[in-house]
Coordinates of C-alpha atoms in Angstrom, one line a residue:
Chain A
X1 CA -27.3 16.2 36.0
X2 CA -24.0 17.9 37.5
X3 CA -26.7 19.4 40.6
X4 CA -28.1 15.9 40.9
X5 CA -24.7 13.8 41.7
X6 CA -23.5 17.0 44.2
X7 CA -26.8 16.4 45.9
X8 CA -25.9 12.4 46.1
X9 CA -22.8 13.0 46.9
X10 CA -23.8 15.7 50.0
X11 CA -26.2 13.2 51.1
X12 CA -23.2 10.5 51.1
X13 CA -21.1 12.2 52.8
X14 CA -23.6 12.1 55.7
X15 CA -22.0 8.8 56.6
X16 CA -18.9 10.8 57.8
X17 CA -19.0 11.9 61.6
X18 CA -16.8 14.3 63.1
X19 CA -15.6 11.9 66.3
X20 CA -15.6 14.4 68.7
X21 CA -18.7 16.1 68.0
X22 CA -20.6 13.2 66.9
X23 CA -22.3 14.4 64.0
X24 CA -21.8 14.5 60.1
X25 CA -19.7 17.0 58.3
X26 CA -22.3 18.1 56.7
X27 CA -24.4 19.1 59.1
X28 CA -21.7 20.5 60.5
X29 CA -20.5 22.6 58.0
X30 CA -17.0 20.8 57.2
X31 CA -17.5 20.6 53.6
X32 CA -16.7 24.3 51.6
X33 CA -17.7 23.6 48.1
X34 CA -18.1 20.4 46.0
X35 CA -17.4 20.4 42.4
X36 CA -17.9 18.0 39.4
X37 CA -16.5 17.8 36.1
X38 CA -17.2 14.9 33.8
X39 CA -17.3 12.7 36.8
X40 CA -14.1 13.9 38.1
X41 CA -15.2 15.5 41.8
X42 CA -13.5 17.8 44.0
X43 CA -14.6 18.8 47.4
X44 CA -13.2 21.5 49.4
X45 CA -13.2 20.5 53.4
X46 CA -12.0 21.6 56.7
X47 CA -12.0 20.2 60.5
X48 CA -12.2 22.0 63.7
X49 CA -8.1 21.5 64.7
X50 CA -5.4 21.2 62.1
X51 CA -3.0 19.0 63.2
X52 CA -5.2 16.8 64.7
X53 CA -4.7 12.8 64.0
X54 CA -8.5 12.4 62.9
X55 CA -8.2 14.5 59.6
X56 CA -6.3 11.9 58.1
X57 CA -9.0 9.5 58.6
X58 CA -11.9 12.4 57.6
X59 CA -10.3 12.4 54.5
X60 CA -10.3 8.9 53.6
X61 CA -14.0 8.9 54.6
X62 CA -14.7 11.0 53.2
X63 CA -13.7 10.0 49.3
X64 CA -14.7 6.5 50.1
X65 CA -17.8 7.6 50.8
X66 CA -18.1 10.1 47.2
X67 CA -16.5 7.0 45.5
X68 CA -19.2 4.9 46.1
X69 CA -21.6 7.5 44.2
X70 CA -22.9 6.2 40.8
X71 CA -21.7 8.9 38.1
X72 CA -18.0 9.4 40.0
X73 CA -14.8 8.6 38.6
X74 CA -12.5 10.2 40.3
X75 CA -12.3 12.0 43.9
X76 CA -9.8 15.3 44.7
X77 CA -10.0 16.0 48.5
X78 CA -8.9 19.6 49.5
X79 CA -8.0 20.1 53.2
X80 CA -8.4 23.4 53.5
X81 CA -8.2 25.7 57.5
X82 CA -8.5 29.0 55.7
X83 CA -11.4 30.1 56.3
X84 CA -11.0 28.2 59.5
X85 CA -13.9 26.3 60.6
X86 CA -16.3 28.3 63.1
X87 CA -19.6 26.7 65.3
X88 CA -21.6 29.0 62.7
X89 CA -21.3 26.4 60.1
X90 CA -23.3 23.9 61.7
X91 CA -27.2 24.0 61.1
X92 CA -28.9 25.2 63.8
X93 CA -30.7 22.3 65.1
X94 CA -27.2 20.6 65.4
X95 CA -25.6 23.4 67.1
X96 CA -29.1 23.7 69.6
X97 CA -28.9 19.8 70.2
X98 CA -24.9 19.9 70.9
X99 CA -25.1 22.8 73.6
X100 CA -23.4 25.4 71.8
X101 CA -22.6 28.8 72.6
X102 CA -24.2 31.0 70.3
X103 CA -21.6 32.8 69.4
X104 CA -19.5 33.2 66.2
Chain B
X1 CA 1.3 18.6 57.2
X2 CA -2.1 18.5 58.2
X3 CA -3.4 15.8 60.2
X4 CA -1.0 13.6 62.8
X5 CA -0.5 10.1 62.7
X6 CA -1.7 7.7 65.5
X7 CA 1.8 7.4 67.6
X8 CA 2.4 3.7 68.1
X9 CA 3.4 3.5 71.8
X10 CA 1.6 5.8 73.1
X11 CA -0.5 3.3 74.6
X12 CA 2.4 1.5 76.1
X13 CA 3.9 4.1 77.6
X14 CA 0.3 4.7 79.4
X15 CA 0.5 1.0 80.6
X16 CA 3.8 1.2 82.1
X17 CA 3.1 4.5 83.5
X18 CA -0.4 3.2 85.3
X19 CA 1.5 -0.1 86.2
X20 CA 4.4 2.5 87.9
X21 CA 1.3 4.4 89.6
X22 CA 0.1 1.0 91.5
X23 CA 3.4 0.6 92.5
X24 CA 3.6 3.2 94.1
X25 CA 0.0 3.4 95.4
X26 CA 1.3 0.3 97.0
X27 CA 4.2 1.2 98.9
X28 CA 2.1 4.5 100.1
X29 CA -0.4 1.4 101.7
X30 CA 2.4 -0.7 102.8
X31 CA 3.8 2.7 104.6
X32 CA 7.7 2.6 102.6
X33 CA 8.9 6.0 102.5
X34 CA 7.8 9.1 103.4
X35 CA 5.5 10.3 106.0
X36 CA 7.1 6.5 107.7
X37 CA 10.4 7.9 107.2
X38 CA 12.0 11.0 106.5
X39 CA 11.5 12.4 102.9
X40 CA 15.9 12.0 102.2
X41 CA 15.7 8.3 103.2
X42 CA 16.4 5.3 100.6
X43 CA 13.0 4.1 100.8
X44 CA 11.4 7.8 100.3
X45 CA 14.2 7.7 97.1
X46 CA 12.1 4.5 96.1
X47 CA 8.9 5.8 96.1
X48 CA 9.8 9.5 94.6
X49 CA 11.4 8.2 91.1
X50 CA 8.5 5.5 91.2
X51 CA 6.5 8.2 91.2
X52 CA 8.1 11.0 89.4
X53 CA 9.8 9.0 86.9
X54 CA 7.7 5.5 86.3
X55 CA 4.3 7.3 86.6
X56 CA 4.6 10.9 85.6
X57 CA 7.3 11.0 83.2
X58 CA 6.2 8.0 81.2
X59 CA 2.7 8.9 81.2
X60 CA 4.0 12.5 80.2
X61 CA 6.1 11.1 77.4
X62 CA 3.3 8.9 75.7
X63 CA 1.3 11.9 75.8
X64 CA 4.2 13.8 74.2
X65 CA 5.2 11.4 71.3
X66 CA 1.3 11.7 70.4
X67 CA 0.8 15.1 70.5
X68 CA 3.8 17.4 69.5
X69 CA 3.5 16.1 66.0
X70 CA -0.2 18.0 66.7
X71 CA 1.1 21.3 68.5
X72 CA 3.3 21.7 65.3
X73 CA 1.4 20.3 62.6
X74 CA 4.5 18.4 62.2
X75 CA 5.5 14.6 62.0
X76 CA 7.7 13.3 64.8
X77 CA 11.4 13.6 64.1
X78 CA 11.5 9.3 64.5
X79 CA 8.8 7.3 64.9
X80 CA 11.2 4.9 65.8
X81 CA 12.9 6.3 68.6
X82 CA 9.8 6.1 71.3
X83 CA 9.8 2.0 72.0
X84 CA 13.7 1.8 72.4
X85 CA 13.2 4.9 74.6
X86 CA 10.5 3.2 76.9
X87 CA 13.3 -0.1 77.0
X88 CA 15.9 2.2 78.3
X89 CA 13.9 4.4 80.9
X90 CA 12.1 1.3 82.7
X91 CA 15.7 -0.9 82.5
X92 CA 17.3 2.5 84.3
X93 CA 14.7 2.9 86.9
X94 CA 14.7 -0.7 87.6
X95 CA 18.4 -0.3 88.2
X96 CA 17.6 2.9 89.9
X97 CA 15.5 1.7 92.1
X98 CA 17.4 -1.3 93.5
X99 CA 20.6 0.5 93.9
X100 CA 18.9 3.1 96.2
X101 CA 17.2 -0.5 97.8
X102 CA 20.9 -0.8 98.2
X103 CA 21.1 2.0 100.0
X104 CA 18.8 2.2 102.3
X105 CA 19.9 -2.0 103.1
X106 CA 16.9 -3.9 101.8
X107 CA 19.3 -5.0 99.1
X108 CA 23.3 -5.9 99.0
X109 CA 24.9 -2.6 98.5
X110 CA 26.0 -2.8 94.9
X111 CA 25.9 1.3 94.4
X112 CA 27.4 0.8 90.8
X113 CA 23.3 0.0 90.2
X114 CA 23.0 4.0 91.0
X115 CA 25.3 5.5 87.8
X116 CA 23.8 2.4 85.4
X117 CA 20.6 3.7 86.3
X118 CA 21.3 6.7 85.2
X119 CA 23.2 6.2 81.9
X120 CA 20.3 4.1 81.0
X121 CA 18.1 6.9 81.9
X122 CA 20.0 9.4 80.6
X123 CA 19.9 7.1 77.5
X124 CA 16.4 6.8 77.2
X125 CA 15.1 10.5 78.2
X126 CA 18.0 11.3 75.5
X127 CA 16.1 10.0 73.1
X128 CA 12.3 11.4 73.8
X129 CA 14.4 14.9 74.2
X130 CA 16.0 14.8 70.5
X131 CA 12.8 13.1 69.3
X132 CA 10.2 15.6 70.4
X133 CA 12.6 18.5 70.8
X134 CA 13.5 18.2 67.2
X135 CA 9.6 17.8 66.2
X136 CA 8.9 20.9 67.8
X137 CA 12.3 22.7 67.4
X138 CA 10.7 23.1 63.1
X139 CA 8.0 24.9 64.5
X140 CA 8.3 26.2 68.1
X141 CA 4.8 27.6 68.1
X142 CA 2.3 28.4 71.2
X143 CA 2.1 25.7 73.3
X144 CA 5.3 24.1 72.1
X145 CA 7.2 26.2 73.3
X146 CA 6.3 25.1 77.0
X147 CA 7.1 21.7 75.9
X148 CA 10.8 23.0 74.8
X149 CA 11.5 24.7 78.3
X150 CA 10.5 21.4 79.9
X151 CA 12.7 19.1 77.9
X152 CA 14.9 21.9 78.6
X153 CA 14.4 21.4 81.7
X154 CA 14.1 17.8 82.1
X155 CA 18.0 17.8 80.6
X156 CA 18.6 19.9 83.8
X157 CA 17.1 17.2 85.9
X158 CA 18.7 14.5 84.3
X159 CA 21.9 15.9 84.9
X160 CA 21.8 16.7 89.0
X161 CA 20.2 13.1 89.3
X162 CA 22.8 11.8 87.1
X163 CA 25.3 13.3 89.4
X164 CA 24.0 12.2 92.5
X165 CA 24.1 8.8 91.2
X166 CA 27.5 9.0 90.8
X167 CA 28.0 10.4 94.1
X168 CA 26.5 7.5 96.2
X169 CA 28.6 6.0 94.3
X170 CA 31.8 7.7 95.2
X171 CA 32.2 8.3 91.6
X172 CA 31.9 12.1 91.8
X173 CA 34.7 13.5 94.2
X174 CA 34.1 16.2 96.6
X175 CA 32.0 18.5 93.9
X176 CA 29.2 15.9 93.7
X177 CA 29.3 15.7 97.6
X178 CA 29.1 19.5 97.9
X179 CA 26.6 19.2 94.9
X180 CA 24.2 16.1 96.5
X181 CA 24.4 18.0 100.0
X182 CA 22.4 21.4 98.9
X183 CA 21.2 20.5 95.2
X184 CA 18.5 18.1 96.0
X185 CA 15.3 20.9 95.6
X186 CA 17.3 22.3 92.3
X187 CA 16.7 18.5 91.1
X188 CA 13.4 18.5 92.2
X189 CA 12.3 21.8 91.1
X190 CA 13.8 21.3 87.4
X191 CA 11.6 18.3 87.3
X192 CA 8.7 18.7 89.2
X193 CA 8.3 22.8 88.2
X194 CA 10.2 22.6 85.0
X195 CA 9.2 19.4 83.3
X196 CA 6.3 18.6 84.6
X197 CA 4.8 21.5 85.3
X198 CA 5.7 23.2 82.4
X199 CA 4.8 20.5 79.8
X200 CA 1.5 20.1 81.6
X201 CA 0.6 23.6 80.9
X202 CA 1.4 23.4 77.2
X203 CA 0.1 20.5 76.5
X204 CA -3.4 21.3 78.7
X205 CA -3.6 24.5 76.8
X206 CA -4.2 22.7 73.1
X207 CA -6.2 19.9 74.5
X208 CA -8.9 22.5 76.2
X209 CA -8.8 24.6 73.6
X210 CA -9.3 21.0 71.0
X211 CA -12.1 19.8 73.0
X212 CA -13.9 22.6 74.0
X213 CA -13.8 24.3 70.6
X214 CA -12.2 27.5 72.9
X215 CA -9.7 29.9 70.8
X216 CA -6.3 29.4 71.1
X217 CA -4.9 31.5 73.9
X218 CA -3.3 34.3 73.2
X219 CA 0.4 34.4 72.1
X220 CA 1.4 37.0 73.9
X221 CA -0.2 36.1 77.4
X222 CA 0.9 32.2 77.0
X223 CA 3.9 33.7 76.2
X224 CA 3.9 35.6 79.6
X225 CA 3.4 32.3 81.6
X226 CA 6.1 30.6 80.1
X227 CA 8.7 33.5 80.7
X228 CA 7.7 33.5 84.1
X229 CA 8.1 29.7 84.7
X230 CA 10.9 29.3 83.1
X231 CA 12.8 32.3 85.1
X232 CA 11.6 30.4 88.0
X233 CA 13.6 27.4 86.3
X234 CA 16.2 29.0 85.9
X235 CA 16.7 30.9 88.5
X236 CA 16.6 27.9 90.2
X237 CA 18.7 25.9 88.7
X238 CA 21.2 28.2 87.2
X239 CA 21.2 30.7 90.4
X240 CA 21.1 27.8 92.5
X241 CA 24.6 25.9 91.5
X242 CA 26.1 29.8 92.0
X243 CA 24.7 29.8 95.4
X244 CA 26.5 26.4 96.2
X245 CA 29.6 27.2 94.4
X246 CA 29.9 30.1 96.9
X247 CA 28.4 28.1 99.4
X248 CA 25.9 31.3 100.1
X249 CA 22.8 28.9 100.9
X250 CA 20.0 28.8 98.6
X251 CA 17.5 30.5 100.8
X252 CA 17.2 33.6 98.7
X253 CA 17.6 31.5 95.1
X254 CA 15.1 29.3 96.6
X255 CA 12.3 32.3 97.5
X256 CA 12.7 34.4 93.9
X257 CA 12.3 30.9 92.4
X258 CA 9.0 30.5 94.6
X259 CA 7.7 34.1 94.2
X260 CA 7.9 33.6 90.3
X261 CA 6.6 29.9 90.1
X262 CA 3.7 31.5 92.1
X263 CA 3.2 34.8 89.2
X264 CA 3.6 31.2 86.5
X265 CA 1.0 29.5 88.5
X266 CA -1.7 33.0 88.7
X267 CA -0.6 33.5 85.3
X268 CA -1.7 30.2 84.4
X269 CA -4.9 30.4 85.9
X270 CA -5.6 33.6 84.3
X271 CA -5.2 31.6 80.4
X272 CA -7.2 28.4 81.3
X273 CA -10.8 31.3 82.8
X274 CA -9.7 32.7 79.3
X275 CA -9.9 29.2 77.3
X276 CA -12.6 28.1 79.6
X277 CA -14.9 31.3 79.1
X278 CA -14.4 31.5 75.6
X279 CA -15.9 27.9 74.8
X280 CA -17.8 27.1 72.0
X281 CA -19.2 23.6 74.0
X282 CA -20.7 24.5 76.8
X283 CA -21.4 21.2 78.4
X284 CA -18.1 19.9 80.0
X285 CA -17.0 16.0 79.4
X286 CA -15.7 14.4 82.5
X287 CA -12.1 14.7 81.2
X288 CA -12.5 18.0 81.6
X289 CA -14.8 18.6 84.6
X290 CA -11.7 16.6 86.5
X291 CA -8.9 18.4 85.0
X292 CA -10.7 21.6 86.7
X293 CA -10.2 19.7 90.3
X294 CA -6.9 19.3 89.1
X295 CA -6.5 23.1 88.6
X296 CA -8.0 23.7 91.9
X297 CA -5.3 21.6 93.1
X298 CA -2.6 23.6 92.0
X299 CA -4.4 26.5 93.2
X300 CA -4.6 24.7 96.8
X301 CA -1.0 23.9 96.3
X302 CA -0.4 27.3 95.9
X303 CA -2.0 28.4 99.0
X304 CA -0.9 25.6 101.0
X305 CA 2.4 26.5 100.0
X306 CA 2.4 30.1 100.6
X307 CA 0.4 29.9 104.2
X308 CA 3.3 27.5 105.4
X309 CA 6.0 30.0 104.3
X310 CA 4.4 32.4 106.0
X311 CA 3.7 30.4 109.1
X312 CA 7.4 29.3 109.1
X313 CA 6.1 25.8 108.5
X314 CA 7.6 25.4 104.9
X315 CA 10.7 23.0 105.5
X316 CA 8.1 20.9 108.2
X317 CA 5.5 20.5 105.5
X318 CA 7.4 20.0 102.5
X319 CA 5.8 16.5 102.1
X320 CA 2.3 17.6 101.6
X321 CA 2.9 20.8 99.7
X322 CA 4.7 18.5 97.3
X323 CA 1.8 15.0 97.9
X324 CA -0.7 17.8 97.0
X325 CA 1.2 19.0 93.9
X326 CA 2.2 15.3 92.6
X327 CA -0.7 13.5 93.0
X328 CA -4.1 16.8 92.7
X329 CA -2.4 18.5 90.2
X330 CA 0.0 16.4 87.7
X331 CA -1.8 13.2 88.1
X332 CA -4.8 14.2 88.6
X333 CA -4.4 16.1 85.4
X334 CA -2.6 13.2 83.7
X335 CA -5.4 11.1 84.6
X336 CA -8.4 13.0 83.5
X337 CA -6.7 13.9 80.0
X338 CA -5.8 9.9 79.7
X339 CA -9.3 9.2 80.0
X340 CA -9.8 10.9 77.5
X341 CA -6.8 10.4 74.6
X342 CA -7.1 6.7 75.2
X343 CA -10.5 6.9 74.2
X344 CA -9.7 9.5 71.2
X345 CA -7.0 7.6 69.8
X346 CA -9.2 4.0 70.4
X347 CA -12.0 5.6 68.1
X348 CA -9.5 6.4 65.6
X349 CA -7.6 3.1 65.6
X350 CA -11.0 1.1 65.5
X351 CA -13.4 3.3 63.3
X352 CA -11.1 5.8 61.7
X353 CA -10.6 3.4 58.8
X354 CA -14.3 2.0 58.0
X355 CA -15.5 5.9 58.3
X356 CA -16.9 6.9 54.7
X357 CA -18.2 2.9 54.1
X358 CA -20.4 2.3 57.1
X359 CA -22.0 4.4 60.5
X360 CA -19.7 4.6 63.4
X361 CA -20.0 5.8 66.9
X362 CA -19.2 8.7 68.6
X363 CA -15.6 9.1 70.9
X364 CA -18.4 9.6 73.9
X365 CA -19.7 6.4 72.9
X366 CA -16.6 4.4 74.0
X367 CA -17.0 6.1 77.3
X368 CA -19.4 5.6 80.3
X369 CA -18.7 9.0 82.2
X370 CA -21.6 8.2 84.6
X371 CA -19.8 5.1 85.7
X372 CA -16.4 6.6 85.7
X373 CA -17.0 10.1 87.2
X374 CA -17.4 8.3 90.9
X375 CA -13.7 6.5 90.5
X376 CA -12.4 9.7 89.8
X377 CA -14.0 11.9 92.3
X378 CA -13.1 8.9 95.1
X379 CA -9.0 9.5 93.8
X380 CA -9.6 13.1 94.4
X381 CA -10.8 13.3 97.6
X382 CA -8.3 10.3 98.6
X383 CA -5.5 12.8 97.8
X384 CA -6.7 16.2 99.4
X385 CA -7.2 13.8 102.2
X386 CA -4.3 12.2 102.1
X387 CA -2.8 15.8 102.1
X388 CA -4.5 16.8 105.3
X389 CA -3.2 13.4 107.0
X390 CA 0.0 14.7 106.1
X391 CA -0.1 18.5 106.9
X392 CA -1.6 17.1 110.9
X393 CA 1.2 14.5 110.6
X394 CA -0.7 11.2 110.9
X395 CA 1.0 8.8 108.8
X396 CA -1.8 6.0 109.8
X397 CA -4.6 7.6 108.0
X398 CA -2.1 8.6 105.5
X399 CA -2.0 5.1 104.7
X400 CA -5.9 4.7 104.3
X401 CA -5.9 7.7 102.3
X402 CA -3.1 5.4 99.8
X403 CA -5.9 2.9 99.8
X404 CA -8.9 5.3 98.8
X405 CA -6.6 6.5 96.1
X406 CA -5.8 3.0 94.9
X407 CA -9.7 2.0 94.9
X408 CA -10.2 5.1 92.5
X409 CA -7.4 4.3 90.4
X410 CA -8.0 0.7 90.0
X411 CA -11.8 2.0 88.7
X412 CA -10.4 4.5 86.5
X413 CA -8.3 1.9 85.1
X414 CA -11.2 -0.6 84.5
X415 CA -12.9 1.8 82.7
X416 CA -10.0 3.0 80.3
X417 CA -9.7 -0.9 79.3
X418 CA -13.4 -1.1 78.6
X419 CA -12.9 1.6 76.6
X420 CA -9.8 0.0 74.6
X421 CA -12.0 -3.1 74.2
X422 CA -15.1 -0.7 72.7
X423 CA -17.1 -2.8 75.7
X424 CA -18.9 0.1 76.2
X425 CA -20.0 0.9 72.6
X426 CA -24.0 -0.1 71.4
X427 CA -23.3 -3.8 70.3
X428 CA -25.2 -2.4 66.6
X429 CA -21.9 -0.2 65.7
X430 CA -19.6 -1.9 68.0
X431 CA -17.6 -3.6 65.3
X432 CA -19.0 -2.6 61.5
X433 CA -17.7 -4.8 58.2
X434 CA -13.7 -3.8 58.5
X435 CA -13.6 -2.6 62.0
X436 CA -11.7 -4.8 64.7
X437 CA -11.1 -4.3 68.4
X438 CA -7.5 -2.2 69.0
X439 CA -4.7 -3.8 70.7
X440 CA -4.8 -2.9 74.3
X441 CA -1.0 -1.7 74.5
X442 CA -0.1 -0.3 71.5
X443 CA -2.0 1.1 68.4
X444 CA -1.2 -1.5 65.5
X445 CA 1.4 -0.5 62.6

């Protein structure tokens, strides 16, 4: 049950676009680990550039988006930059289609 | 903290600063000032604070309000601070302006205009230097660093032009005759090399590295550039008020301050092939394919510069080495990265609060690079052919050269407001449930 919500709430998540590189967080490997307990969830996320004004704006997206999930009560964002974020992350069909070095 | 907030007035300070720029653009056509007249006239006074402090400066301070809070990870010092700022500098150069108008005749002499322009700027540049110096004072980090020596710096300026306002009008005594007699590059070299320059580097440094996924540059080699810039401020500056206390000249002030701004500028060049080979994206947005003729300006500015020296053609020429610097490198820098954070910060203003509850676009999808690469590339070559007019001394084509530049700028403009009004976005995610247009001069509260 736990696996299944994780899984809706991955795929709702897909609704959340990095501006600048155009394509979800999770295909692009923003979101470190997501975690339910009894409907409370907690996801563990970064961004390429800390500091940067769009993280505010990730975040909110990014628990509107979980809230909306039937079976969640509660949403815990964790903005994490350690590890920092790395082009590795992103599938490799992304990373092919948005002319990435491939490197790291 | 970990993400910035959307500064409010950034946008404004854009406006005014774009609104300065045709002014100026304007007088070049219209053939006020400088190469018409000689580059110390009233008129040439006109068009060089237009330019330096209407344009540059404002545009330069927009960019700063929005983005030390990012170099630092920091929230500005006052949000509050930047729109009474903006009131003060565009009331001082107003006054500015028509005292040197004053001047030079085309008004009634009322020189007391000079020193309230620059209490009022004083007042205003006062405030963006406690602002952002106190942002980035908590956490003087990298590229923040450059943006303390040029507020530094931009004190400095503040202070000779300050002075030389209250010389013209015979405010000063005999100290601010000595000092408005030989300190005129000092003031020009504090804000052209020291503020501008300077902040440009540090701020160009994050926003390649942002949007090209690069690695930060080094520490220790970005530290290298900035210690050789600023002893080329300061050299400047601090050696140069020696030299004209013991009236010695200022030629050999003047050529350490040049040998070193020339090590600032190679060093310079050798960070951005490091940020620029070391690129995660490998396909280059149109911000940044311009901001590399914008290096190659700098460059050019570099040569031009050091071929005249050696040709003895330095004092002759001074007007295009400086035309060349201005308007390829700071604004054509300024420009490009405009482009580009008005579009950022529209996306984030417009979409940033429905993301998570419906699709949104992309920040490319606000743009139309296609359309807005020619306007660009026509301002270019207007300027490194406006510089040419100048270096063979034909002020007539200088003027049509004014007019190219204009025609480019005027297109660049037209496409930054599409891109305010998201008239460029697919009209399927143009405006989801929740989403409205942004305000086209400042970002909403």
């Amino acid at each position: 049950m736990t696996n299944q919500v994780i899984d809706r709430i991955r795929d709702a998540l897909r609704v959340v676009i990095d501006p600048e590189l155009g394509y979800n967080i999770i295909d692009l490997g923003f979101v470190y680990d997501i975690s339910v307990i009894d409907g409370a969830v907690r996801i563990v996320m970064t961004a390429t550039t800390p500091g940067c004004p769009a993280i505010r704006f990730l975040e909110e997206g990014v628990a509107n988006a979980a809230a909306r999930v039937p079976g969640v009560r509660s949403v815990d964002i964790v903005m994490t930059f350690d590890p920092p974020w790395t082009p590795s992350r992103i599938e490799p069909e992304v990373r092919a289609s948005l002319g990435f070095a491939a490197v790291n | 903290m970990i993400g910035a907030s959307i500064s409010r007035w950034t946008m404004s300070y854009f406006a005014a600063a774009l609104a300065w720029l045709f002014v100026a653009l304007a007088l070049m056509v219209a053939g006020l000032g400088f190469p018409a007249v000689h580059l110390a006239s009233p008129d040439t006074l006109v068009l060089v604070h237009v330019v330096c402090i209407g344009w540059l400066s404002l545009a330069m301070c927009g960019a700063l309000f929005q983005f030390v809070p990012v170099l630092v990870a920091r929230p500005l010092f006052s949000e509050k601070w930047a729109l009474p700022a903006l009131g003060l500098l565009t009331a001082g150069l107003v006054s500015l302006l028509a005292g040197f108008l004053g001047l030079g005749g085309r008004l009634p002499a009322w020189l007391w205009l000079l020193p309230l322009g620059a209490i009022l700027l004083a007042g205003g540049f006062g405030l963006v230097v406690v602002d952002l110096g106190m942002t980035a004072w908590l956490r003087p980090v990298g590229p923040a660093r450059f943006v303390l020596v040029g507020l530094a710096s931009l004190c400095a300026t503040v202070a000779f032009g300050a002075m030389f306002a209250f010389t013209h009008a015979g405010w000063a005594g005999s100290i601010g005759e000595t000092i408005l007699a030989n300190g005129v590059p000092l003031h020009a070299i504090a804000g052209l090399g020291g503020w501008l320059t300077l902040t440009a580097m540090g701020v160009s440094y994050r926003l390649l590295s942002m949007f090209m996924l690069s690695p930060d540059v080094d520490d220790r080699k970005s530290n290298m550039t900035l210690a050789a810039g600023a002893l080329a401020i300061a050299v400047a500056v601090v050696g140069g008020i020696v030299a004209i206390w013991l009236v010695s000249g200022l030629n050999v002030v003047l050529s350490i301050a040049a040998v070193l701004g020339l090590a600032t500028a190679a060093l310079y060049g050798r960070d951005l092939i490091g940020i620029f080979s070391g690129r995660k994206r490998r396909q280059l947005e149109l911000n940044t394919r311009m901001a590399v003729l914008s290096f190659v300006s700098l460059a050019a500015a570099a040569f031009l510069g050091v071929v005249l020296v050696l040709t003895g053609a330095f004092a002759a020429h001074v007007g295009a080495f400086t035309f060349l610097a201005v308007f390829g490198w700071l604004s054509g820098l300024v420009l490009a990265k405009l482009y580009k954070i008005v579009a950022f910060l529209t996306w984030l203003e417009a979409y940033g609060p429905v993301m998570g509850r419906t699709p949104t676009p992309r920040v490319q999808d606000l743009v139309a690079e296609a359309r807005a690469s020619k306007w660009f590339v026509i301002y270019y070559v207007a300027v490194w052919f406006g510089t040419l007019t100048l270096v063979a001394g034909q002020p007539s084509a200088f003027r049509a050269a004014a007019a190219m530049m204009t025609i480019g700028l005027a297109g660049i403009v037209r496409e930054v407001i599409r891109t305010r009004r998201l008239a460029d976005v697919a009209g399927s995610l143009r405006l989801p449930n929740g989403a409205c247009t942004p305000c086209l001069l400042c970002a909403r509260a």
